[in-house]
Amino acid sequence: MNSGANRARAFRMVALTAALATVGALLTMSAPTAVAADQAPAQASVFTTGYTGGRTVTLSFDADWWSPGEVDYVLSVLRSNGITAAFGLTGRYAERYPDQTRAIVAAGHKLVNHSYDHPYFTDLTQAQRWAQLDAAEAAYNRLGLTSAGWFRAPYRDGYLDAGVNRDIALRGYYISFDWTFDTTGYLGASQSVILDRVRRYTVPGAIVIMHIGEGSTDPQNLTAIIATLRGLGYGFTTPYLTVTKGLIGAKYAALGAQRSPLGSARTAELVATTSGTAVQWFQGGRVYWRQNVGAFEVHGAILERYVALGTVNSLLGFPITDETTTPDQVGRFNHFQGGSIYWSPASSSHEVHGAIRDKWAALGWERGVLGYPVTDELVIGAGRVSRFQGGNVYWSAATLAHEVHGAILNRYVSLGEASGRLGFPVTDVLATTSGLYSNFQNGRITWNSTTGVVTVAYSVRR
C-alpha cells in the first residue's frame, strides 16, 4: 500500500473479507439476463469464483506502482508449474514498468484493468471512474496491450456495488474479475499464515489473489502455495477458461481459448433469447448455444453481417456450424438454422437463404458459375433476388428460383429485370446448338455464341 493510512484501511478490509470468505467464495454473480442477444450487459458480472468449479483454482496477482515487484521470479515459478494467471495492474504500473508489463502478457497471462492509480471507486463520480479506466487502458494500449474489458476493483472497494458495476459496464467493462480470498502476503504475512489461509479458504473454483509489490511475501511463498493447493487435491485452470462454462466453454477450449480468433471473453454467459439459449461475447467473436442445436462460434466479417441482420432474432436463427473454409479455399462461411453467410476477399460477407440458397447449392455453391454472393437477398417486384459474382438468382411464388447470368443477364437488367415486361425467369440459362437462352414469364432472351448477338422475344398476348 502507498501509505500508512491506506495500509490500515486495507487491513480492516482484509479482516472483513476474511469473515465473509466462506460466503464470498461460493458467490459468483451471473450476468444479468439479456433482453436480446445483441444488447450489451447493463451491469458487469462479478466473478468471486470461477464458473469452472470442480477441484480447480485460478491464481491472480495485483500490483499498484510503488515497485516493479519480483516479476521475473513469479513468471518463472508459474512457467515451471504450467500455470496461467491473471494480473491486475494499474495504469501507473504499466507506465513505470513497461518491460515487466510486457513480460507478463508475453508469457500468456491475463491483463486486468486495476484502475490508473488505485483509488477507492465508491468515492468517485461516474466521470472519475471512467477517467480511471480510460487512463489505465491508454497506458496498456501504448504498450500494444489491452485488458479486453476486464476490471478488478482497487481494495475490493465497491466490487458488489450496483452503481460501480453499472458505470464500468457503460465503459465496456463487463467482467469484474474479483477473488475468493487474499493470502495477505502484501501485509508481510508469514508462510504459516499464508498457507493456513490457503487451507481454510480454498473452495472449488476459487480465485486466489496475491501481490507482487515491494514488501509482499507472496512471491517467495508462491512455490509453497502451489504445492499446498496440489496437496489439497486442486489443479489449476486459466482466467480465460474460468469465466466460461458448459458447452460454450467446451467450444471455446476446443478452439484454442484465448489463442483462437475469439481471444478472451468480453462478457459472462448471457441468455440469448429465452431459456435454453445462451451467448458469450469474446474479443473477436461470439459463441452461441441453443438446446438441441449445440454451441457454435461466429466471428469477423461474418459476425458483423450477422449482427447487422439481427443475429438469433433474424431469419437466420442460431448458427449450426463454426466459421469454416469454403471448398474452393478462398472464402469462409457459417451455416445457420435459416440460411448461410458467405465471405470472400472480393465479395465481402452476405447472407443467402431459402429457395435461392437451394438453387445456388444445386449449381455448385461458390464453385459454380455464380461464384460468391455480393448482396443479401433483396426484394424485387413481387419476388426476391440475390446477386452473385457471376449472375443472379430470382425467386417468386409463381416461378420458383432460377438463375440468370452472362450476356442474357446484362440484357435482362437493362430491360428492368423482374419489374420489366419479361417478368421473372421460369428456367435457368439453358444451352442450344447455337448458344444460350432463358425463358421468362413473358418471353425469352437468346444469346448467339457465334455472333454474340442477344435477342429478346416477347410472348404474344392474347
Coordinates of C-alpha atoms in Angstrom, one line a residue:
M1 CA 0.0 0.0 0.0
N2 CA 1.2 3.5 -0.7
S3 CA 0.7 5.0 2.8
G4 CA 0.1 4.0 6.5
A5 CA -3.4 5.1 6.2
N6 CA -4.1 3.1 3.1
R7 CA -2.4 0.1 4.8
A8 CA -4.6 0.4 7.8
R9 CA -7.7 0.7 5.8
A10 CA -6.7 -2.2 3.7
F11 CA -6.0 -4.2 6.8
R12 CA -9.6 -3.6 8.0
M13 CA -10.8 -4.7 4.7
V14 CA -8.9 -8.0 4.9
A15 CA -10.4 -8.6 8.3
L16 CA -13.9 -8.1 6.8
T17 CA -13.3 -10.3 3.8
A18 CA -11.8 -13.0 6.0
A19 CA -15.1 -13.1 7.9
L20 CA -17.0 -13.2 4.6
A21 CA -14.6 -15.5 2.8
T22 CA -16.8 -18.6 3.1
V23 CA -19.8 -16.8 1.7
G24 CA -17.8 -14.9 -0.9
A25 CA -16.1 -17.9 -2.1
L26 CA -19.4 -19.5 -3.0
L27 CA -20.7 -16.4 -4.8
T28 CA -20.3 -15.7 -8.5
M29 CA -22.8 -13.1 -9.7
S30 CA -24.1 -14.4 -13.0
A31 CA -24.6 -11.9 -15.9
P32 CA -28.0 -10.2 -15.9
T33 CA -30.5 -11.7 -18.3
A34 CA -30.0 -10.0 -21.7
V35 CA -33.1 -8.5 -23.2
A36 CA -31.8 -9.6 -26.6
A37 CA -28.6 -11.3 -27.8
D38 CA -27.2 -8.0 -29.2
Q39 CA -27.7 -5.8 -26.1
A40 CA -24.6 -5.1 -24.1
P41 CA -24.9 -6.1 -20.4
A42 CA -26.1 -3.2 -18.2
Q43 CA -24.0 -4.5 -15.2
A44 CA -20.6 -6.0 -15.0
S45 CA -20.6 -9.7 -14.0
V46 CA -18.6 -10.2 -10.8
F47 CA -16.6 -13.4 -10.5
T48 CA -15.6 -14.2 -6.9
T49 CA -15.2 -17.8 -8.0
G50 CA -14.8 -19.3 -11.4
Y51 CA -17.5 -20.9 -13.5
T52 CA -15.3 -24.0 -13.9
G53 CA -15.8 -25.1 -10.3
G54 CA -14.5 -28.6 -9.5
R55 CA -11.2 -29.1 -7.9
T56 CA -9.6 -26.3 -9.8
V57 CA -8.4 -22.8 -8.8
T58 CA -7.2 -19.7 -10.6
L59 CA -4.2 -17.7 -9.4
S60 CA -4.1 -13.9 -9.7
F61 CA -1.8 -11.1 -8.7
D62 CA -2.2 -7.4 -8.2
A63 CA 0.3 -4.5 -8.3
D64 CA -0.1 -0.8 -7.8
W65 CA 3.0 1.2 -8.9
W66 CA 5.4 1.7 -6.0
S67 CA 7.7 -1.1 -7.1
P68 CA 8.0 -3.4 -10.0
G69 CA 7.9 -6.5 -7.8
E70 CA 9.6 -9.8 -8.3
V71 CA 8.0 -10.3 -11.8
D72 CA 10.8 -12.4 -13.3
Y73 CA 10.7 -14.8 -10.3
V74 CA 6.9 -15.1 -10.3
L75 CA 6.8 -15.7 -14.0
S76 CA 9.5 -18.3 -13.7
V77 CA 7.6 -20.2 -11.0
L78 CA 4.3 -20.0 -12.9
R79 CA 6.1 -21.2 -16.1
S80 CA 7.7 -24.2 -14.3
N81 CA 4.3 -25.2 -13.0
G82 CA 2.4 -24.7 -16.2
I83 CA 0.1 -22.1 -14.7
T84 CA -1.6 -19.2 -16.4
A85 CA -2.6 -16.4 -14.0
A86 CA -4.4 -13.0 -14.1
F87 CA -2.5 -9.8 -13.3
G88 CA -4.4 -6.7 -12.1
L89 CA -2.0 -3.9 -13.0
T90 CA -2.6 -0.2 -12.5
G91 CA -2.0 2.2 -15.4
R92 CA 0.8 3.8 -13.5
Y93 CA 2.5 0.4 -13.1
A94 CA 2.4 -0.1 -16.9
E95 CA 3.8 3.4 -17.4
R96 CA 6.6 3.0 -14.8
Y97 CA 7.4 -0.7 -15.6
P98 CA 6.7 -1.3 -19.3
D99 CA 9.2 -4.1 -19.6
Q100 CA 7.6 -6.1 -16.7
T101 CA 4.1 -5.4 -18.0
R102 CA 5.1 -6.7 -21.5
A103 CA 6.8 -9.7 -20.0
I104 CA 3.6 -10.6 -18.0
V105 CA 1.4 -10.5 -21.1
A106 CA 4.0 -12.1 -23.4
A107 CA 4.0 -15.1 -21.0
G108 CA 0.3 -15.6 -21.7
H109 CA -1.1 -14.2 -18.5
K110 CA -4.3 -12.2 -18.5
L111 CA -4.1 -8.4 -18.0
V112 CA -6.8 -6.9 -15.9
N113 CA -7.5 -3.2 -15.6
H114 CA -6.9 -2.3 -12.0
S115 CA -7.5 1.5 -12.4
Y116 CA -4.9 4.1 -13.1
D117 CA -3.7 5.0 -9.6
H118 CA -5.7 2.7 -7.3
P119 CA -8.4 4.9 -5.7
Y120 CA -11.5 3.8 -3.9
F121 CA -14.1 3.5 -6.6
T122 CA -17.0 4.2 -4.2
D123 CA -15.5 7.6 -3.5
L124 CA -15.6 8.6 -7.3
T125 CA -18.2 10.0 -9.6
Q126 CA -19.1 8.2 -12.8
A127 CA -16.9 10.6 -14.8
Q128 CA -14.0 9.9 -12.4
R129 CA -14.5 6.2 -12.6
W130 CA -14.4 6.4 -16.4
A131 CA -11.3 8.6 -16.3
Q132 CA -9.5 5.9 -14.2
L133 CA -10.5 3.1 -16.6
D134 CA -9.6 5.2 -19.7
A135 CA -6.2 6.3 -18.3
A136 CA -5.2 2.8 -17.4
E137 CA -6.3 1.4 -20.7
A138 CA -4.4 4.1 -22.6
A139 CA -1.3 3.1 -20.7
Y140 CA -1.7 -0.5 -21.7
N141 CA -2.5 0.5 -25.3
R142 CA 0.7 2.4 -25.6
L143 CA 2.5 -0.9 -25.0
G144 CA 0.3 -2.6 -27.6
L145 CA -1.8 -4.3 -24.8
T146 CA -5.4 -4.4 -23.7
S147 CA -7.4 -5.6 -20.7
A148 CA -10.2 -6.5 -23.2
G149 CA -12.8 -5.2 -20.8
W150 CA -11.7 -7.0 -17.6
F151 CA -11.7 -4.9 -14.3
R152 CA -10.6 -5.5 -10.7
A153 CA -11.7 -3.0 -8.1
P154 CA -8.8 -1.5 -6.1
Y155 CA -9.0 -2.5 -2.4
R156 CA -12.0 -4.6 -3.5
D157 CA -13.9 -1.4 -2.8
G158 CA -17.4 -1.4 -4.3
Y159 CA -17.0 -4.7 -6.1
L160 CA -20.6 -5.6 -5.5
D161 CA -21.9 -2.0 -5.7
A162 CA -24.6 -1.7 -8.3
G163 CA -23.5 1.8 -9.3
V164 CA -19.9 0.8 -9.7
N165 CA -20.8 -2.2 -11.8
R166 CA -23.2 -0.1 -13.9
D167 CA -20.6 2.5 -14.6
I168 CA -17.9 0.2 -15.6
A169 CA -20.3 -1.7 -17.9
L170 CA -21.2 1.6 -19.5
R171 CA -17.5 1.9 -20.3
G172 CA -17.3 -1.5 -21.9
Y173 CA -16.0 -3.5 -18.8
Y174 CA -18.4 -6.4 -18.5
I175 CA -16.2 -8.7 -16.4
S176 CA -15.3 -7.7 -12.8
F177 CA -12.6 -10.3 -12.0
D178 CA -12.8 -10.4 -8.3
W179 CA -11.4 -13.0 -5.9
T180 CA -12.3 -15.6 -3.3
F181 CA -9.6 -14.9 -0.7
D182 CA -6.4 -12.9 -0.2
T183 CA -3.3 -14.7 1.0
T184 CA -2.5 -11.3 2.8
G185 CA 1.1 -11.6 1.6
Y186 CA 1.1 -7.9 0.8
L187 CA 0.9 -7.3 4.6
G188 CA 4.1 -9.3 5.0
A189 CA 2.3 -12.4 6.3
S190 CA 4.5 -15.3 7.2
Q191 CA 4.4 -18.6 5.3
S192 CA 2.4 -20.3 8.0
V193 CA -0.3 -17.6 7.9
I194 CA -0.4 -17.7 4.1
L195 CA -0.7 -21.4 3.9
D196 CA -3.2 -21.5 6.7
R197 CA -5.4 -19.2 4.7
V198 CA -5.0 -21.3 1.6
R199 CA -6.1 -24.4 3.5
R200 CA -9.1 -22.7 5.1
Y201 CA -10.5 -20.6 2.3
T202 CA -9.8 -22.6 -0.9
V203 CA -13.1 -23.9 -2.4
P204 CA -13.9 -25.4 -5.8
G205 CA -13.4 -22.7 -8.5
A206 CA -11.5 -20.4 -6.1
I207 CA -9.8 -17.3 -7.4
V208 CA -6.7 -16.6 -5.2
I209 CA -5.3 -13.1 -5.0
M210 CA -1.7 -12.4 -4.3
H211 CA 0.6 -9.3 -4.7
I212 CA 3.9 -8.8 -6.3
G213 CA 4.9 -5.4 -5.0
E214 CA 7.6 -4.4 -2.5
G215 CA 7.1 -5.9 0.9
S216 CA 4.8 -8.7 -0.3
T217 CA 5.7 -12.2 0.9
D218 CA 3.7 -13.8 -1.8
P219 CA 6.4 -14.2 -4.4
Q220 CA 8.8 -16.0 -2.0
N221 CA 6.0 -18.3 -0.9
L222 CA 4.4 -19.0 -4.3
T223 CA 6.0 -22.4 -4.8
A224 CA 4.7 -23.5 -1.3
I225 CA 1.3 -22.0 -2.1
I226 CA 1.1 -24.1 -5.4
A227 CA 2.3 -27.2 -3.6
T228 CA -0.2 -26.8 -0.8
L229 CA -3.1 -26.4 -3.3
R230 CA -2.0 -29.5 -5.1
G231 CA -1.7 -31.3 -1.8
L232 CA -5.4 -30.4 -1.2
G233 CA -6.3 -32.1 -4.5
Y234 CA -6.6 -29.0 -6.6
G235 CA -5.4 -28.4 -10.1
F236 CA -5.2 -25.0 -11.9
T237 CA -7.2 -23.5 -14.6
T238 CA -6.7 -20.3 -16.5
P239 CA -8.5 -17.0 -16.0
Y240 CA -9.6 -17.2 -19.7
L241 CA -11.4 -20.5 -19.0
T242 CA -12.7 -19.8 -15.6
V243 CA -15.2 -17.2 -17.0
T244 CA -16.6 -19.7 -19.4
K245 CA -18.8 -22.8 -18.7
G246 CA -20.9 -25.6 -20.2
L247 CA -20.9 -26.2 -23.9
I248 CA -19.9 -22.7 -24.7
G249 CA -16.8 -23.2 -22.5
A250 CA -16.1 -26.5 -24.1
K251 CA -16.4 -25.0 -27.6
Y252 CA -14.1 -22.1 -26.6
A253 CA -11.5 -24.5 -25.1
A254 CA -11.7 -26.8 -28.2
L255 CA -11.0 -23.8 -30.5
G256 CA -7.9 -22.9 -28.5
A257 CA -9.4 -20.5 -26.0
Q258 CA -7.5 -17.1 -25.9
R259 CA -5.2 -18.3 -28.7
S260 CA -8.1 -18.7 -31.1
P261 CA -9.6 -16.0 -33.2
L262 CA -12.1 -15.4 -30.4
G263 CA -9.4 -14.0 -28.0
S264 CA -10.5 -13.6 -24.4
A265 CA -14.1 -13.3 -23.1
R266 CA -15.7 -9.9 -23.1
T267 CA -18.8 -10.9 -21.1
A268 CA -20.0 -13.6 -18.9
E269 CA -22.5 -16.1 -20.4
L270 CA -25.8 -14.3 -21.3
V271 CA -29.2 -15.5 -22.2
A272 CA -29.5 -15.2 -26.0
T273 CA -33.3 -15.1 -26.3
T274 CA -35.1 -17.4 -23.9
S275 CA -34.3 -20.2 -21.5
G276 CA -32.4 -23.0 -23.3
T277 CA -30.3 -20.5 -25.2
A278 CA -27.0 -18.7 -24.4
V279 CA -24.4 -16.5 -25.9
Q280 CA -21.0 -15.2 -24.8
W281 CA -19.1 -12.3 -26.3
F282 CA -15.4 -12.5 -26.9
Q283 CA -12.8 -10.1 -28.3
G284 CA -13.0 -11.5 -31.8
G285 CA -16.5 -13.1 -32.0
R286 CA -19.2 -14.8 -30.1
V287 CA -20.3 -18.3 -29.2
Y288 CA -24.0 -19.1 -29.4
W289 CA -25.7 -22.1 -27.8
R290 CA -29.2 -23.5 -28.2
Q291 CA -30.6 -26.6 -26.7
N292 CA -30.8 -29.4 -29.2
V293 CA -28.6 -27.3 -31.6
G294 CA -25.3 -27.1 -29.9
A295 CA -22.6 -24.4 -29.4
F296 CA -21.0 -22.7 -32.4
E297 CA -18.8 -19.7 -32.9
V298 CA -19.2 -16.7 -35.3
H299 CA -16.5 -14.1 -35.8
G300 CA -15.0 -11.5 -38.1
A301 CA -16.8 -10.1 -41.1
I302 CA -19.4 -12.9 -40.9
L303 CA -20.3 -11.9 -37.4
E304 CA -20.6 -8.2 -38.5
R305 CA -23.1 -9.2 -41.1
Y306 CA -25.0 -11.5 -38.6
V307 CA -25.2 -8.7 -36.1
A308 CA -26.4 -6.2 -38.8
L309 CA -29.2 -8.7 -39.7
G310 CA -30.3 -9.2 -36.0
T311 CA -28.4 -12.4 -35.1
V312 CA -30.6 -15.0 -33.5
N313 CA -33.6 -12.8 -33.8
S314 CA -33.2 -12.7 -37.6
L315 CA -34.5 -15.2 -40.2
L316 CA -31.1 -16.9 -39.8
G317 CA -31.7 -18.0 -36.2
F318 CA -28.8 -19.8 -34.4
P319 CA -25.5 -20.9 -36.1
I320 CA -25.3 -24.6 -36.8
T321 CA -21.6 -24.6 -37.8
D322 CA -18.5 -22.8 -36.8
E323 CA -16.9 -20.5 -39.3
T324 CA -15.4 -22.9 -42.0
T325 CA -13.2 -22.6 -45.0
T326 CA -15.1 -23.0 -48.3
P327 CA -14.2 -25.9 -50.6
D328 CA -12.5 -23.6 -53.0
Q329 CA -10.2 -22.5 -50.2
V330 CA -10.9 -18.8 -51.0
G331 CA -13.7 -17.8 -48.6
R332 CA -15.4 -18.6 -45.3
F333 CA -18.9 -19.4 -44.3
N334 CA -21.2 -20.2 -41.4
H335 CA -24.5 -22.1 -41.8
F336 CA -27.4 -21.1 -39.6
Q337 CA -30.8 -22.6 -38.9
G338 CA -32.4 -20.4 -41.6
G339 CA -29.6 -19.9 -44.1
S340 CA -25.9 -19.1 -44.6
I341 CA -23.5 -16.2 -44.6
Y342 CA -20.6 -16.4 -47.0
W343 CA -17.5 -14.2 -47.2
S344 CA -14.6 -13.9 -49.6
P345 CA -12.0 -11.1 -50.0
A346 CA -13.6 -10.0 -53.3
S347 CA -17.3 -10.2 -52.2
S348 CA -17.4 -9.3 -48.5
S349 CA -20.0 -11.1 -46.4
H350 CA -23.6 -11.7 -47.4
E351 CA -26.5 -14.0 -46.4
V352 CA -28.2 -16.5 -48.6
H353 CA -31.3 -18.4 -47.6
G354 CA -34.4 -20.3 -48.7
A355 CA -35.1 -21.3 -52.2
I356 CA -32.4 -19.0 -53.6
R357 CA -29.8 -20.7 -51.4
D358 CA -31.1 -24.1 -52.6
K359 CA -30.7 -23.1 -56.2
W360 CA -27.2 -21.8 -55.6
A361 CA -26.3 -25.0 -53.8
A362 CA -27.7 -27.1 -56.7
L363 CA -25.5 -25.1 -59.1
G364 CA -22.3 -25.8 -57.1
W365 CA -22.2 -23.1 -54.4
E366 CA -19.2 -20.8 -54.8
R367 CA -17.5 -23.1 -57.3
G368 CA -20.4 -22.9 -59.7
V369 CA -21.0 -20.3 -62.4
L370 CA -22.4 -17.8 -59.9
G371 CA -19.4 -17.6 -57.5
Y372 CA -20.0 -15.8 -54.2
P373 CA -23.0 -13.7 -53.2
V374 CA -22.4 -9.9 -53.5
T375 CA -25.7 -8.9 -51.9
D376 CA -28.0 -10.2 -49.3
E377 CA -31.4 -11.4 -50.5
L378 CA -33.4 -8.4 -51.8
V379 CA -37.0 -7.6 -52.7
I380 CA -37.6 -7.1 -56.4
G381 CA -41.2 -6.7 -57.7
A382 CA -43.3 -9.5 -56.3
G383 CA -40.4 -11.7 -55.5
R384 CA -36.7 -11.8 -54.4
V385 CA -33.3 -11.7 -55.8
S386 CA -29.7 -12.5 -54.6
R387 CA -26.9 -11.1 -56.7
F388 CA -23.7 -13.1 -57.1
Q389 CA -20.3 -12.5 -58.7
G390 CA -21.3 -14.4 -61.8
G391 CA -25.0 -13.8 -62.0
N392 CA -28.3 -13.5 -60.2
V393 CA -30.9 -15.9 -58.7
Y394 CA -34.5 -14.7 -58.8
W395 CA -37.5 -16.2 -57.0
S396 CA -41.2 -15.6 -56.9
A397 CA -44.0 -17.7 -55.6
A398 CA -45.3 -18.3 -59.2
T399 CA -41.9 -19.1 -60.8
L400 CA -39.7 -20.5 -58.0
A401 CA -36.0 -19.9 -58.1
H402 CA -33.9 -19.6 -61.3
E403 CA -30.5 -18.2 -62.2
V404 CA -29.6 -15.8 -65.0
H405 CA -26.0 -14.9 -66.0
G406 CA -23.7 -13.6 -68.7
A407 CA -25.0 -11.6 -71.7
I408 CA -28.5 -12.7 -71.1
L409 CA -28.4 -11.2 -67.6
N410 CA -27.0 -8.0 -68.9
R411 CA -29.9 -7.6 -71.3
Y412 CA -32.4 -8.6 -68.7
V413 CA -31.1 -6.0 -66.3
S414 CA -31.3 -3.3 -69.0
L415 CA -35.0 -4.2 -69.5
G416 CA -35.8 -3.8 -65.8
E417 CA -35.3 -7.3 -64.6
A418 CA -38.3 -8.9 -62.9
S419 CA -40.0 -5.5 -62.7
G420 CA -39.9 -5.2 -66.5
R421 CA -42.1 -6.6 -69.2
L422 CA -40.4 -10.0 -69.2
G423 CA -41.2 -10.7 -65.5
F424 CA -39.4 -13.4 -63.6
P425 CA -37.3 -16.2 -65.2
V426 CA -39.0 -19.6 -65.4
T427 CA -35.9 -21.5 -66.4
D428 CA -32.2 -21.3 -65.6
V429 CA -29.9 -20.4 -68.5
L430 CA -30.1 -23.3 -71.0
A431 CA -27.9 -24.4 -73.8
T432 CA -28.8 -24.7 -77.5
T433 CA -26.7 -25.7 -80.5
S434 CA -26.2 -22.0 -81.3
G435 CA -25.7 -20.6 -77.8
L436 CA -27.8 -20.0 -74.7
Y437 CA -31.3 -18.9 -73.8
S438 CA -33.5 -18.2 -70.8
N439 CA -37.3 -18.3 -70.6
F440 CA -39.2 -15.7 -68.7
Q441 CA -42.9 -15.3 -67.8
N442 CA -43.5 -13.1 -70.8
G443 CA -40.8 -14.0 -73.3
R444 CA -37.3 -15.3 -74.0
I445 CA -33.8 -13.9 -74.2
T446 CA -31.4 -15.7 -76.6
W447 CA -27.6 -15.3 -77.0
N448 CA -25.8 -16.5 -80.1
S449 CA -22.3 -17.8 -79.3
T450 CA -21.1 -17.2 -82.9
T451 CA -22.2 -13.7 -83.4
G452 CA -22.6 -12.5 -79.8
V453 CA -26.0 -11.1 -80.6
V454 CA -28.6 -11.1 -77.9
T455 CA -32.2 -11.3 -79.0
V456 CA -35.4 -10.6 -77.0
A457 CA -38.6 -12.2 -78.0
Y458 CA -41.8 -11.3 -76.1
S459 CA -44.7 -13.6 -75.7
V460 CA -47.8 -12.8 -77.8
R461 CA -50.5 -11.6 -75.6
R462 CA -54.0 -12.9 -76.4

